[in-house]
XYZ file of C-alpha atoms in Angstrom:
173
model
C -124.934 -80.081 -70.664
C -126.071 -83.634 -70.031
C -129.686 -84.513 -70.938
C -130.529 -84.932 -67.242
C -129.026 -81.613 -66.218
C -131.181 -78.874 -64.849
C -132.905 -76.658 -67.290
C -132.294 -73.389 -65.592
C -133.635 -70.778 -67.922
C -137.239 -69.753 -67.501
C -139.344 -71.066 -70.302
C -136.693 -73.506 -71.480
C -138.872 -76.522 -70.736
C -140.812 -78.274 -73.505
C -142.413 -75.922 -75.977
C -145.137 -78.475 -76.718
C -146.565 -78.321 -73.206
C -150.192 -77.517 -72.617
C -151.018 -74.015 -71.507
C -151.856 -74.039 -67.824
C -152.875 -70.832 -66.139
C -151.489 -71.377 -62.695
C -148.846 -70.124 -60.302
C -146.626 -72.236 -58.108
C -146.011 -70.865 -54.620
C -143.389 -72.409 -52.352
C -143.243 -71.292 -48.729
C -140.061 -72.204 -46.887
C -139.458 -71.866 -43.176
C -135.855 -71.231 -42.221
C -135.589 -72.155 -38.532
C -133.784 -70.055 -35.985
C -130.756 -71.984 -34.768
C -129.018 -70.952 -31.596
C -125.284 -71.212 -32.125
C -122.287 -68.965 -31.559
C -121.446 -68.665 -35.255
C -124.684 -68.633 -37.209
C -124.472 -68.150 -40.969
C -127.577 -67.889 -43.117
C -128.091 -71.012 -45.222
C -127.598 -71.308 -48.938
C -130.858 -72.643 -50.389
C -131.692 -74.128 -53.791
C -135.274 -74.830 -54.883
C -135.993 -76.779 -58.033
C -138.639 -78.940 -59.679
C -138.073 -82.604 -60.572
C -140.273 -85.078 -62.412
C -141.613 -87.420 -59.733
C -141.252 -90.607 -61.782
C -137.528 -90.404 -62.389
C -136.135 -87.394 -60.505
C -135.211 -85.632 -63.726
C -134.584 -82.005 -62.817
C -136.816 -79.636 -64.752
C -136.478 -76.088 -63.491
C -134.694 -74.095 -60.760
C -137.110 -71.632 -59.207
C -134.994 -70.303 -56.339
C -131.350 -70.007 -55.362
C -130.288 -67.994 -52.323
C -126.573 -67.444 -51.816
C -124.028 -64.818 -50.899
C -123.186 -63.211 -54.227
C -119.852 -61.507 -54.720
C -117.060 -61.380 -52.167
C -117.923 -62.755 -48.756
C -118.025 -60.422 -45.787
C -115.282 -62.505 -44.178
C -112.917 -62.081 -47.131
C -112.876 -65.788 -47.991
C -113.420 -65.336 -51.726
C -116.748 -65.252 -53.477
C -119.906 -66.790 -52.120
C -120.398 -68.695 -55.372
C -117.566 -71.065 -54.435
C -119.774 -72.486 -51.670
C -122.664 -73.368 -53.993
C -121.138 -76.841 -54.354
C -122.171 -77.421 -50.722
C -125.708 -77.685 -52.111
C -124.589 -81.131 -53.221
C -127.756 -82.464 -54.837
C -128.507 -79.279 -56.745
C -124.840 -78.963 -57.743
C -124.674 -82.509 -59.147
C -127.960 -82.206 -61.020
C -126.812 -79.231 -63.019
C -125.926 -76.391 -60.683
C -122.254 -76.593 -61.590
C -123.132 -75.843 -65.225
C -125.257 -72.879 -64.270
C -124.476 -69.352 -65.338
C -125.226 -67.060 -62.438
C -127.275 -65.122 -61.653
C -130.405 -66.938 -62.838
C -132.972 -64.390 -63.915
C -135.916 -64.391 -61.532
C -134.498 -67.145 -59.320
C -131.371 -65.982 -57.517
C -131.227 -63.776 -54.478
C -129.374 -63.217 -51.237
C -129.462 -65.658 -48.332
C -132.458 -65.262 -46.030
C -132.700 -64.809 -42.274
C -134.720 -67.257 -40.179
C -138.440 -66.939 -40.855
C -140.981 -67.787 -43.537
C -140.188 -66.936 -47.136
C -142.261 -67.440 -50.272
C -141.090 -68.042 -53.806
C -143.687 -67.533 -56.494
C -143.096 -69.015 -59.905
C -145.666 -67.126 -61.965
C -147.613 -68.595 -64.821
C -145.278 -66.916 -67.321
C -142.353 -69.029 -66.024
C -144.348 -72.233 -65.519
C -146.536 -72.269 -68.625
C -144.222 -74.573 -70.575
C -144.120 -77.261 -67.840
C -145.985 -80.335 -69.109
C -148.896 -81.590 -67.003
C -147.915 -84.347 -64.593
C -146.565 -85.334 -61.205
C -143.579 -83.395 -59.893
C -141.682 -82.677 -56.713
C -140.389 -79.397 -55.401
C -136.961 -80.104 -53.931
C -135.552 -77.689 -51.348
C -131.942 -78.102 -50.268
C -130.254 -75.990 -47.589
C -126.607 -75.953 -46.543
C -125.082 -73.749 -43.889
C -121.460 -72.910 -43.096
C -120.489 -74.585 -39.818
C -123.910 -76.181 -39.908
C -125.668 -79.007 -41.604
C -127.289 -79.806 -44.904
C -130.852 -80.916 -45.461
C -133.102 -81.776 -48.388
C -136.915 -81.802 -48.385
C -139.147 -83.090 -51.204
C -142.763 -82.031 -51.630
C -144.911 -83.696 -54.326
C -147.422 -81.743 -56.375
C -149.587 -82.131 -59.458
C -149.218 -79.715 -62.315
C -151.829 -79.190 -64.996
C -154.957 -80.116 -63.072
C -156.858 -78.658 -60.195
C -155.338 -76.419 -57.568
C -153.518 -78.447 -54.944
C -151.386 -78.048 -51.849
C -148.843 -80.291 -50.152
C -146.246 -79.915 -47.457
C -143.328 -81.609 -45.760
C -140.954 -80.620 -43.037
C -137.260 -80.738 -42.384
C -135.693 -81.537 -39.055
C -132.680 -79.235 -38.727
C -131.776 -76.734 -41.470
C -135.301 -76.454 -42.886
C -138.686 -76.135 -41.236
C -142.009 -76.554 -42.996
C -142.063 -76.416 -46.785
C -145.455 -75.872 -48.412
C -146.205 -76.041 -52.122
C -149.425 -74.534 -53.466
C -150.582 -74.647 -57.065
C -153.167 -71.939 -57.607
C -155.514 -71.457 -60.539
């Protein structure tokens, strides 16, 4: 694995990090899209260092595991459509990722909580939550939300324009 590749295992980040008792909550809105052939989007959620976009930790990955309902092979073959996540280490990932992977989600609001036990080794600093969505016969979109880790509680949000709605990141203490 290259040095800049995603560190995908929980707790695999620096062991010398300060202990921070906090949770990271990411709320993602998947918009309802009116189309004849709607397929739920594949979504990857990961943390990058803000200064240099070095991927640090995948906290969510929603995809169709196993054989597809349409008999087109396995859903894992379409993970490469999450192009940014795939290039930054997704292709080297062993699936499923404990505590991070799950099935695709229907339109609506969904929350991913990365509890303190998974985040405790993350060094204090400035980061971004990156959310990427790709949909069969649809588009692809990437949203970045900055946050501060290791200080006071904070909240930030951003919004997509097509495949993603509002994305909110909340660091709680």
